[in-house]
PDB file of C-alpha atoms in Angstrom:
ATOM      1  CA  UNK A   1       0.000   0.000   0.000  1.00 82.00           C
ATOM      2  CA  UNK A   2       1.418   3.354  -1.050  1.00 87.00           C
ATOM      3  CA  UNK A   3       2.098   5.744   1.827  1.00 91.00           C
ATOM      4  CA  UNK A   4       3.316   9.303   1.385  1.00 94.00           C
ATOM      5  CA  UNK A   5       5.135  11.195   4.115  1.00 95.00           C
ATOM      6  CA  UNK A   6       6.144  14.829   4.158  1.00 96.00           C
ATOM      7  CA  UNK A   7       8.776  16.302   6.425  1.00 92.00           C
ATOM      8  CA  UNK A   8       8.781  18.720   8.108  1.00 92.00           C
ATOM      9  CA  UNK A   9       5.108  19.122   8.985  1.00 94.00           C
ATOM     10  CA  UNK A  10       5.636  22.839   9.532  1.00 95.00           C
ATOM     11  CA  UNK A  11       8.394  25.278   8.737  1.00 95.00           C
ATOM     12  CA  UNK A  12       8.933  28.937   9.532  1.00 96.00           C
ATOM     13  CA  UNK A  13      11.743  30.836   7.819  1.00 96.00           C
ATOM     14  CA  UNK A  14      12.772  34.452   7.308  1.00 97.00           C
ATOM     15  CA  UNK A  15      12.246  36.000   3.912  1.00 97.00           C
ATOM     16  CA  UNK A  16      15.020  35.376   1.399  1.00 97.00           C
ATOM     17  CA  UNK A  17      16.038  31.937   2.596  1.00 97.00           C
ATOM     18  CA  UNK A  18      16.364  28.987   0.257  1.00 97.00           C
ATOM     19  CA  UNK A  19      14.494  25.997   1.574  1.00 95.00           C
ATOM     20  CA  UNK A  20      13.816  22.330   0.877  1.00 96.00           C
ATOM     21  CA  UNK A  21      10.618  20.419   1.447  1.00 97.00           C
ATOM     22  CA  UNK A  22      10.749  16.640   1.517  1.00 97.00           C
ATOM     23  CA  UNK A  23       8.362  13.978   0.297  1.00 97.00           C
ATOM     24  CA  UNK A  24       8.891  10.236   0.614  1.00 97.00           C
ATOM     25  CA  UNK A  25       6.798   7.363  -0.695  1.00 95.00           C
ATOM     26  CA  UNK A  26       6.899   3.653   0.040  1.00 93.00           C
ATOM     27  CA  UNK A  27       6.160   2.177  -3.395  1.00 89.00           C
ATOM     28  CA  UNK A  28       8.702   3.315  -5.970  1.00 88.00           C
ATOM     29  CA  UNK A  29       6.687   1.973  -8.919  1.00 88.00           C
ATOM     30  CA  UNK A  30       5.028   5.312  -9.587  1.00 88.00           C
ATOM     31  CA  UNK A  31       3.934   6.866 -12.853  1.00 86.00           C
ATOM     32  CA  UNK A  32       4.650  10.447 -11.812  1.00 90.00           C
ATOM     33  CA  UNK A  33       4.663  12.774  -8.812  1.00 94.00           C
ATOM     34  CA  UNK A  34       2.859  16.090  -8.475  1.00 94.00           C
ATOM     35  CA  UNK A  35       3.519  18.974  -6.093  1.00 97.00           C
ATOM     36  CA  UNK A  36       0.659  21.243  -5.080  1.00 96.00           C
ATOM     37  CA  UNK A  37       0.217  24.393  -3.069  1.00 96.00           C
ATOM     38  CA  UNK A  38      -2.831  25.037  -0.899  1.00 94.00           C
ATOM     39  CA  UNK A  39      -3.619  28.442   0.540  1.00 93.00           C
ATOM     40  CA  UNK A  40      -5.833  28.587   3.664  1.00 86.00           C
ATOM     41  CA  UNK A  41      -9.461  27.910   2.797  1.00 81.00           C
ATOM     42  CA  UNK A  42      -8.638  27.349  -0.866  1.00 84.00           C
ATOM     43  CA  UNK A  43      -8.302  24.488  -3.292  1.00 88.00           C
ATOM     44  CA  UNK A  44      -5.034  23.021  -4.542  1.00 92.00           C
ATOM     45  CA  UNK A  45      -2.886  24.690  -7.158  1.00 94.00           C
ATOM     46  CA  UNK A  46      -0.581  22.494  -9.212  1.00 93.00           C
ATOM     47  CA  UNK A  47       3.062  23.572  -9.033  1.00 96.00           C
ATOM     48  CA  UNK A  48       5.082  20.895 -10.776  1.00 95.00           C
ATOM     49  CA  UNK A  49       4.474  17.481 -12.312  1.00 93.00           C
ATOM     50  CA  UNK A  50       7.450  15.135 -12.664  1.00 93.00           C
ATOM     51  CA  UNK A  51       7.080  12.055 -14.825  1.00 90.00           C
ATOM     52  CA  UNK A  52       8.807   8.877 -13.659  1.00 89.00           C
ATOM     53  CA  UNK A  53      11.381   9.181 -16.444  1.00 90.00           C
ATOM     54  CA  UNK A  54      12.416  12.661 -15.305  1.00 92.00           C
ATOM     55  CA  UNK A  55      14.814  13.649 -12.559  1.00 93.00           C
ATOM     56  CA  UNK A  56      13.654  17.206 -12.037  1.00 95.00           C
ATOM     57  CA  UNK A  57      11.339  19.972 -13.122  1.00 95.00           C
ATOM     58  CA  UNK A  58      11.729  23.713 -12.718  1.00 96.00           C
ATOM     59  CA  UNK A  59       9.258  26.566 -12.670  1.00 95.00           C
ATOM     60  CA  UNK A  60      10.534  29.983 -11.712  1.00 96.00           C
ATOM     61  CA  UNK A  61      11.963  29.815  -8.195  1.00 97.00           C
ATOM     62  CA  UNK A  62      10.726  26.266  -7.724  1.00 97.00           C
ATOM     63  CA  UNK A  63      12.668  23.122  -8.517  1.00 97.00           C
ATOM     64  CA  UNK A  64      11.402  19.636  -7.824  1.00 97.00           C
ATOM     65  CA  UNK A  65      13.563  16.538  -8.001  1.00 97.00           C
ATOM     66  CA  UNK A  66      12.571  12.905  -8.097  1.00 96.00           C
ATOM     67  CA  UNK A  67      14.565   9.840  -7.033  1.00 95.00           C
ATOM     68  CA  UNK A  68      12.275   6.913  -7.690  1.00 92.00           C
ATOM     69  CA  UNK A  69      14.642   4.229  -6.485  1.00 91.00           C
ATOM     70  CA  UNK A  70      14.909   5.763  -3.044  1.00 94.00           C
ATOM     71  CA  UNK A  71      11.265   6.844  -2.946  1.00 95.00           C
ATOM     72  CA  UNK A  72      11.990  10.529  -2.491  1.00 96.00           C
ATOM     73  CA  UNK A  73      11.184  13.896  -3.957  1.00 97.00           C
ATOM     74  CA  UNK A  74      12.273  17.330  -2.850  1.00 97.00           C
ATOM     75  CA  UNK A  75      10.794  20.732  -3.582  1.00 97.00           C
ATOM     76  CA  UNK A  76      13.378  23.483  -3.524  1.00 97.00           C
ATOM     77  CA  UNK A  77      12.178  27.066  -3.133  1.00 97.00           C
ATOM     78  CA  UNK A  78      14.757  29.737  -3.859  1.00 98.00           C
ATOM     79  CA  UNK A  79      14.757  33.184  -2.265  1.00 97.00           C
ATOM     80  CA  UNK A  80      11.540  32.594  -0.335  1.00 97.00           C
ATOM     81  CA  UNK A  81       8.945  35.365  -0.094  1.00 97.00           C
ATOM     82  CA  UNK A  82       6.016  35.958   2.297  1.00 97.00           C
ATOM     83  CA  UNK A  83       3.703  35.137  -0.616  1.00 97.00           C
ATOM     84  CA  UNK A  84       5.112  31.607  -0.609  1.00 97.00           C
ATOM     85  CA  UNK A  85       3.402  30.980   2.744  1.00 97.00           C
ATOM     86  CA  UNK A  86       1.017  28.067   2.204  1.00 97.00           C
ATOM     87  CA  UNK A  87       0.741  24.310   2.669  1.00 96.00           C
ATOM     88  CA  UNK A  88       2.701  22.272   0.157  1.00 97.00           C
ATOM     89  CA  UNK A  89       1.451  18.808  -0.748  1.00 97.00           C
ATOM     90  CA  UNK A  90       2.996  16.046  -2.791  1.00 96.00           C
ATOM     91  CA  UNK A  91       0.997  13.266  -4.398  1.00 94.00           C
ATOM     92  CA  UNK A  92       1.780  10.028  -6.204  1.00 93.00           C
ATOM     93  CA  UNK A  93      -0.429   7.508  -8.008  1.00 85.00           C
ATOM     94  CA  UNK A  94       0.249   3.944  -6.808  1.00 78.00           C
ATOM     95  CA  UNK A  95       1.406   1.586  -9.524  1.00 73.00           C
ATOM     96  CA  UNK A  96      -1.355   0.608 -11.900  1.00 72.00           C
ATOM     97  CA  UNK A  97      -3.879   3.053 -10.471  1.00 77.00           C
ATOM     98  CA  UNK A  98      -5.362   6.288 -11.651  1.00 77.00           C
ATOM     99  CA  UNK A  99      -5.799   8.161  -8.370  1.00 84.00           C
ATOM    100  CA  UNK A 100      -3.313  10.135  -6.342  1.00 90.00           C
ATOM    101  CA  UNK A 101      -2.333   9.402  -2.771  1.00 92.00           C
ATOM    102  CA  UNK A 102      -1.497  12.619  -0.942  1.00 94.00           C
ATOM    103  CA  UNK A 103       0.955  13.420   1.790  1.00 94.00           C
ATOM    104  CA  UNK A 104      -0.312  15.404   4.769  1.00 89.00           C
ATOM    105  CA  UNK A 105       1.664  18.442   3.675  1.00 95.00           C
ATOM    106  CA  UNK A 106       4.259  20.893   4.922  1.00 97.00           C
ATOM    107  CA  UNK A 107       2.854  24.146   6.298  1.00 96.00           C
ATOM    108  CA  UNK A 108       5.289  26.904   5.324  1.00 97.00           C
ATOM    109  CA  UNK A 109       5.395  30.377   6.795  1.00 97.00           C
ATOM    110  CA  UNK A 110       7.812  32.929   5.357  1.00 97.00           C
ATOM    111  CA  UNK A 111       8.333  35.872   7.665  1.00 96.00           C
ATOM    112  CA  UNK A 112       8.804  39.383   6.271  1.00 94.00           C
TER     113      UNK A 112
ATOM    114  CA  UNK B   1     -14.276  26.373 -18.991  1.00 54.00           C
ATOM    115  CA  UNK B   2     -10.825  27.631 -18.137  1.00 77.00           C
ATOM    116  CA  UNK B   3     -10.682  25.838 -14.801  1.00 92.00           C
ATOM    117  CA  UNK B   4     -12.547  23.431 -12.561  1.00 95.00           C
ATOM    118  CA  UNK B   5     -15.584  25.143 -11.091  1.00 96.00           C
ATOM    119  CA  UNK B   6     -17.253  24.046  -7.867  1.00 97.00           C
ATOM    120  CA  UNK B   7     -20.444  25.299  -6.286  1.00 97.00           C
ATOM    121  CA  UNK B   8     -21.444  26.360  -3.768  1.00 97.00           C
ATOM    122  CA  UNK B   9     -18.179  27.579  -2.273  1.00 95.00           C
ATOM    123  CA  UNK B  10     -19.674  27.343   1.200  1.00 96.00           C
ATOM    124  CA  UNK B  11     -22.637  25.391   2.510  1.00 97.00           C
ATOM    125  CA  UNK B  12     -24.046  25.312   6.021  1.00 98.00           C
ATOM    126  CA  UNK B  13     -26.713  22.701   6.597  1.00 98.00           C
ATOM    127  CA  UNK B  14     -28.598  21.225   9.497  1.00 97.00           C
ATOM    128  CA  UNK B  15     -27.870  17.710  10.625  1.00 98.00           C
ATOM    129  CA  UNK B  16     -30.123  15.246   8.842  1.00 98.00           C
ATOM    130  CA  UNK B  17     -30.622  17.339   5.703  1.00 98.00           C
ATOM    131  CA  UNK B  18     -29.461  16.291   2.234  1.00 98.00           C
ATOM    132  CA  UNK B  19     -26.908  18.361   0.311  1.00 98.00           C
ATOM    133  CA  UNK B  20     -25.718  18.449  -3.295  1.00 98.00           C
ATOM    134  CA  UNK B  21     -22.292  19.655  -4.322  1.00 98.00           C
ATOM    135  CA  UNK B  22     -21.535  20.449  -7.936  1.00 98.00           C
ATOM    136  CA  UNK B  23     -18.367  20.181  -9.997  1.00 97.00           C
ATOM    137  CA  UNK B  24     -17.887  21.447 -13.539  1.00 96.00           C
ATOM    138  CA  UNK B  25     -14.591  20.067 -14.896  1.00 95.00           C
ATOM    139  CA  UNK B  26     -12.307  21.532 -17.529  1.00 93.00           C
ATOM    140  CA  UNK B  27     -13.843  21.066 -20.951  1.00 91.00           C
ATOM    141  CA  UNK B  28     -12.523  17.932 -22.605  1.00 88.00           C
ATOM    142  CA  UNK B  29     -11.205  16.344 -19.416  1.00 90.00           C
ATOM    143  CA  UNK B  30     -12.465  12.781 -19.295  1.00 89.00           C
ATOM    144  CA  UNK B  31     -11.401  11.969 -15.730  1.00 91.00           C
ATOM    145  CA  UNK B  32     -13.095  13.521 -12.689  1.00 94.00           C
ATOM    146  CA  UNK B  33     -12.296  12.937  -9.030  1.00 95.00           C
ATOM    147  CA  UNK B  34     -13.855  13.858  -5.699  1.00 97.00           C
ATOM    148  CA  UNK B  35     -11.712  14.150  -2.573  1.00 96.00           C
ATOM    149  CA  UNK B  36     -12.548  15.185   0.972  1.00 96.00           C
ATOM    150  CA  UNK B  37     -10.303  17.174   3.297  1.00 94.00           C
ATOM    151  CA  UNK B  38     -11.329  17.199   6.939  1.00 90.00           C
ATOM    152  CA  UNK B  39      -9.881  19.752   9.351  1.00 83.00           C
ATOM    153  CA  UNK B  40      -6.224  18.978   9.941  1.00 75.00           C
ATOM    154  CA  UNK B  41      -6.385  15.842   7.798  1.00 80.00           C
ATOM    155  CA  UNK B  42      -4.968  14.866   4.450  1.00 84.00           C
ATOM    156  CA  UNK B  43      -6.960  14.448   1.280  1.00 92.00           C
ATOM    157  CA  UNK B  44      -9.215  11.403   1.242  1.00 93.00           C
ATOM    158  CA  UNK B  45     -10.212   9.891  -2.111  1.00 94.00           C
ATOM    159  CA  UNK B  46     -13.963   9.487  -2.549  1.00 96.00           C
ATOM    160  CA  UNK B  47     -14.871   8.599  -6.142  1.00 96.00           C
ATOM    161  CA  UNK B  48     -13.454   8.606  -9.677  1.00 93.00           C
ATOM    162  CA  UNK B  49     -15.183   8.870 -13.052  1.00 92.00           C
ATOM    163  CA  UNK B  50     -13.441   8.073 -16.344  1.00 89.00           C
ATOM    164  CA  UNK B  51     -15.374   8.596 -19.547  1.00 85.00           C
ATOM    165  CA  UNK B  52     -18.282   6.181 -19.843  1.00 83.00           C
ATOM    166  CA  UNK B  53     -16.731   3.546 -17.590  1.00 87.00           C
ATOM    167  CA  UNK B  54     -18.317   2.492 -14.315  1.00 89.00           C
ATOM    168  CA  UNK B  55     -17.107   4.851 -11.560  1.00 92.00           C
ATOM    169  CA  UNK B  56     -14.705   3.751  -8.843  1.00 92.00           C
ATOM    170  CA  UNK B  57     -16.749   4.331  -5.683  1.00 94.00           C
ATOM    171  CA  UNK B  58     -14.308   2.593  -3.365  1.00 92.00           C
ATOM    172  CA  UNK B  59     -13.608   5.713  -1.307  1.00 94.00           C
ATOM    173  CA  UNK B  60     -17.181   6.645  -0.446  1.00 96.00           C
ATOM    174  CA  UNK B  61     -17.376   6.443   3.371  1.00 95.00           C
ATOM    175  CA  UNK B  62     -20.978   5.255   3.630  1.00 96.00           C
ATOM    176  CA  UNK B  63     -24.104   4.620   1.581  1.00 96.00           C
ATOM    177  CA  UNK B  64     -25.258   8.137   2.447  1.00 98.00           C
ATOM    178  CA  UNK B  65     -22.747   9.355  -0.140  1.00 98.00           C
ATOM    179  CA  UNK B  66     -23.397   9.079  -3.873  1.00 97.00           C
ATOM    180  CA  UNK B  67     -22.209  10.823  -6.999  1.00 97.00           C
ATOM    181  CA  UNK B  68     -23.137  10.990 -10.617  1.00 95.00           C
ATOM    182  CA  UNK B  69     -21.666  12.496 -13.721  1.00 94.00           C
ATOM    183  CA  UNK B  70     -24.079  13.488 -16.430  1.00 85.00           C
ATOM    184  CA  UNK B  71     -23.066  13.513 -20.079  1.00 81.00           C
ATOM    185  CA  UNK B  72     -19.444  12.948 -19.177  1.00 77.00           C
ATOM    186  CA  UNK B  73     -19.159  16.492 -17.856  1.00 90.00           C
ATOM    187  CA  UNK B  74     -20.763  17.987 -14.730  1.00 95.00           C
ATOM    188  CA  UNK B  75     -20.703  15.889 -11.566  1.00 97.00           C
ATOM    189  CA  UNK B  76     -22.877  16.092  -8.477  1.00 98.00           C
ATOM    190  CA  UNK B  77     -21.890  14.661  -5.097  1.00 98.00           C
ATOM    191  CA  UNK B  78     -24.892  14.033  -2.877  1.00 98.00           C
ATOM    192  CA  UNK B  79     -24.760  13.477   0.858  1.00 98.00           C
ATOM    193  CA  UNK B  80     -27.982  12.261   2.416  1.00 98.00           C
ATOM    194  CA  UNK B  81     -28.950  12.683   6.069  1.00 98.00           C
ATOM    195  CA  UNK B  82     -25.845  14.727   6.798  1.00 98.00           C
ATOM    196  CA  UNK B  83     -23.928  14.161  10.018  1.00 97.00           C
ATOM    197  CA  UNK B  84     -21.523  16.475  11.810  1.00 96.00           C
ATOM    198  CA  UNK B  85     -18.588  14.275  10.813  1.00 95.00           C
ATOM    199  CA  UNK B  86     -19.390  15.080   7.177  1.00 97.00           C
ATOM    200  CA  UNK B  87     -18.142  18.629   7.782  1.00 96.00           C
ATOM    201  CA  UNK B  88     -15.119  19.081   5.536  1.00 96.00           C
ATOM    202  CA  UNK B  89     -13.897  20.696   2.350  1.00 95.00           C
ATOM    203  CA  UNK B  90     -14.974  18.697  -0.688  1.00 97.00           C
ATOM    204  CA  UNK B  91     -12.556  19.053  -3.583  1.00 96.00           C
ATOM    205  CA  UNK B  92     -13.106  18.120  -7.184  1.00 96.00           C
ATOM    206  CA  UNK B  93     -10.314  17.575  -9.709  1.00 94.00           C
ATOM    207  CA  UNK B  94     -10.255  16.747 -13.386  1.00 93.00           C
ATOM    208  CA  UNK B  95      -7.632  15.349 -15.697  1.00 90.00           C
ATOM    209  CA  UNK B  96      -7.272  14.765 -19.401  1.00 85.00           C
ATOM    210  CA  UNK B  97      -6.127  11.198 -18.858  1.00 70.00           C
ATOM    211  CA  UNK B  98      -6.156   9.756 -15.364  1.00 62.00           C
ATOM    212  CA  UNK B  99      -2.964  10.697 -13.594  1.00 65.00           C
ATOM    213  CA  UNK B 100      -0.747  10.813 -16.679  1.00 69.00           C
ATOM    214  CA  UNK B 101      -0.931  14.578 -16.929  1.00 74.00           C
ATOM    215  CA  UNK B 102      -1.693  15.421 -13.330  1.00 84.00           C
ATOM    216  CA  UNK B 103      -4.778  16.867 -11.720  1.00 88.00           C
ATOM    217  CA  UNK B 104      -6.360  20.303 -11.840  1.00 92.00           C
ATOM    218  CA  UNK B 105      -8.393  21.072  -8.737  1.00 94.00           C
ATOM    219  CA  UNK B 106     -11.351  23.325  -8.151  1.00 95.00           C
ATOM    220  CA  UNK B 107     -11.457  25.695  -5.200  1.00 93.00           C
ATOM    221  CA  UNK B 108     -13.631  23.347  -3.173  1.00 95.00           C
ATOM    222  CA  UNK B 109     -16.899  23.441  -1.266  1.00 97.00           C
ATOM    223  CA  UNK B 110     -16.652  23.966   2.483  1.00 96.00           C
ATOM    224  CA  UNK B 111     -19.494  22.001   4.083  1.00 97.00           C
ATOM    225  CA  UNK B 112     -20.477  22.684   7.669  1.00 97.00           C
ATOM    226  CA  UNK B 113     -23.104  20.504   9.331  1.00 97.00           C
ATOM    227  CA  UNK B 114     -24.623  22.084  12.430  1.00 97.00           C
TER     228      UNK B 114
END
């Protein structure tokens, strides 16, 4: 059974810091991995989608890496800003399925 | 439409009443999902529709929950005889092909049962 864990559960950093959010999954036979952002009281916004054949994806100040064999993904946020404050979720579809299993998220607060 | 649209955005209902939540997926997306997010909890899969195939209802928590998707587009999630534990944010997502291209989520419906 696929299980997704995100560490840390919460993180508070001063503005301008580079930071890394971690996601680990137990079944490495995944099709892809998606990172989302959720603002309080809102839905989920897709940030990056990494296919299983890829090692990383970049979008602006965000870079996500994927190491399937070790069951890990990291989301790197460069030069963090207060507007980056949100909960970050990773999700993977277990092998042979069509639905994502979500981690419980990392709640990020960037202080001005 | 340009995104996934959910309505209402907020719903307060009395215990025991029935509620209907609506999801309008991105035009052309064949896959539609419902998830539930309870306070402080992760996302819980409820149901999945793919084209004209029979839906995967394996995540529905009880027979009070049902969903339909008419004409392969709009979906309605119905909760009968609501209970306080049904209070949560109900999120809908659509995809052009299962998980191959990732999900796009709507902004959710916050349901409060009083």
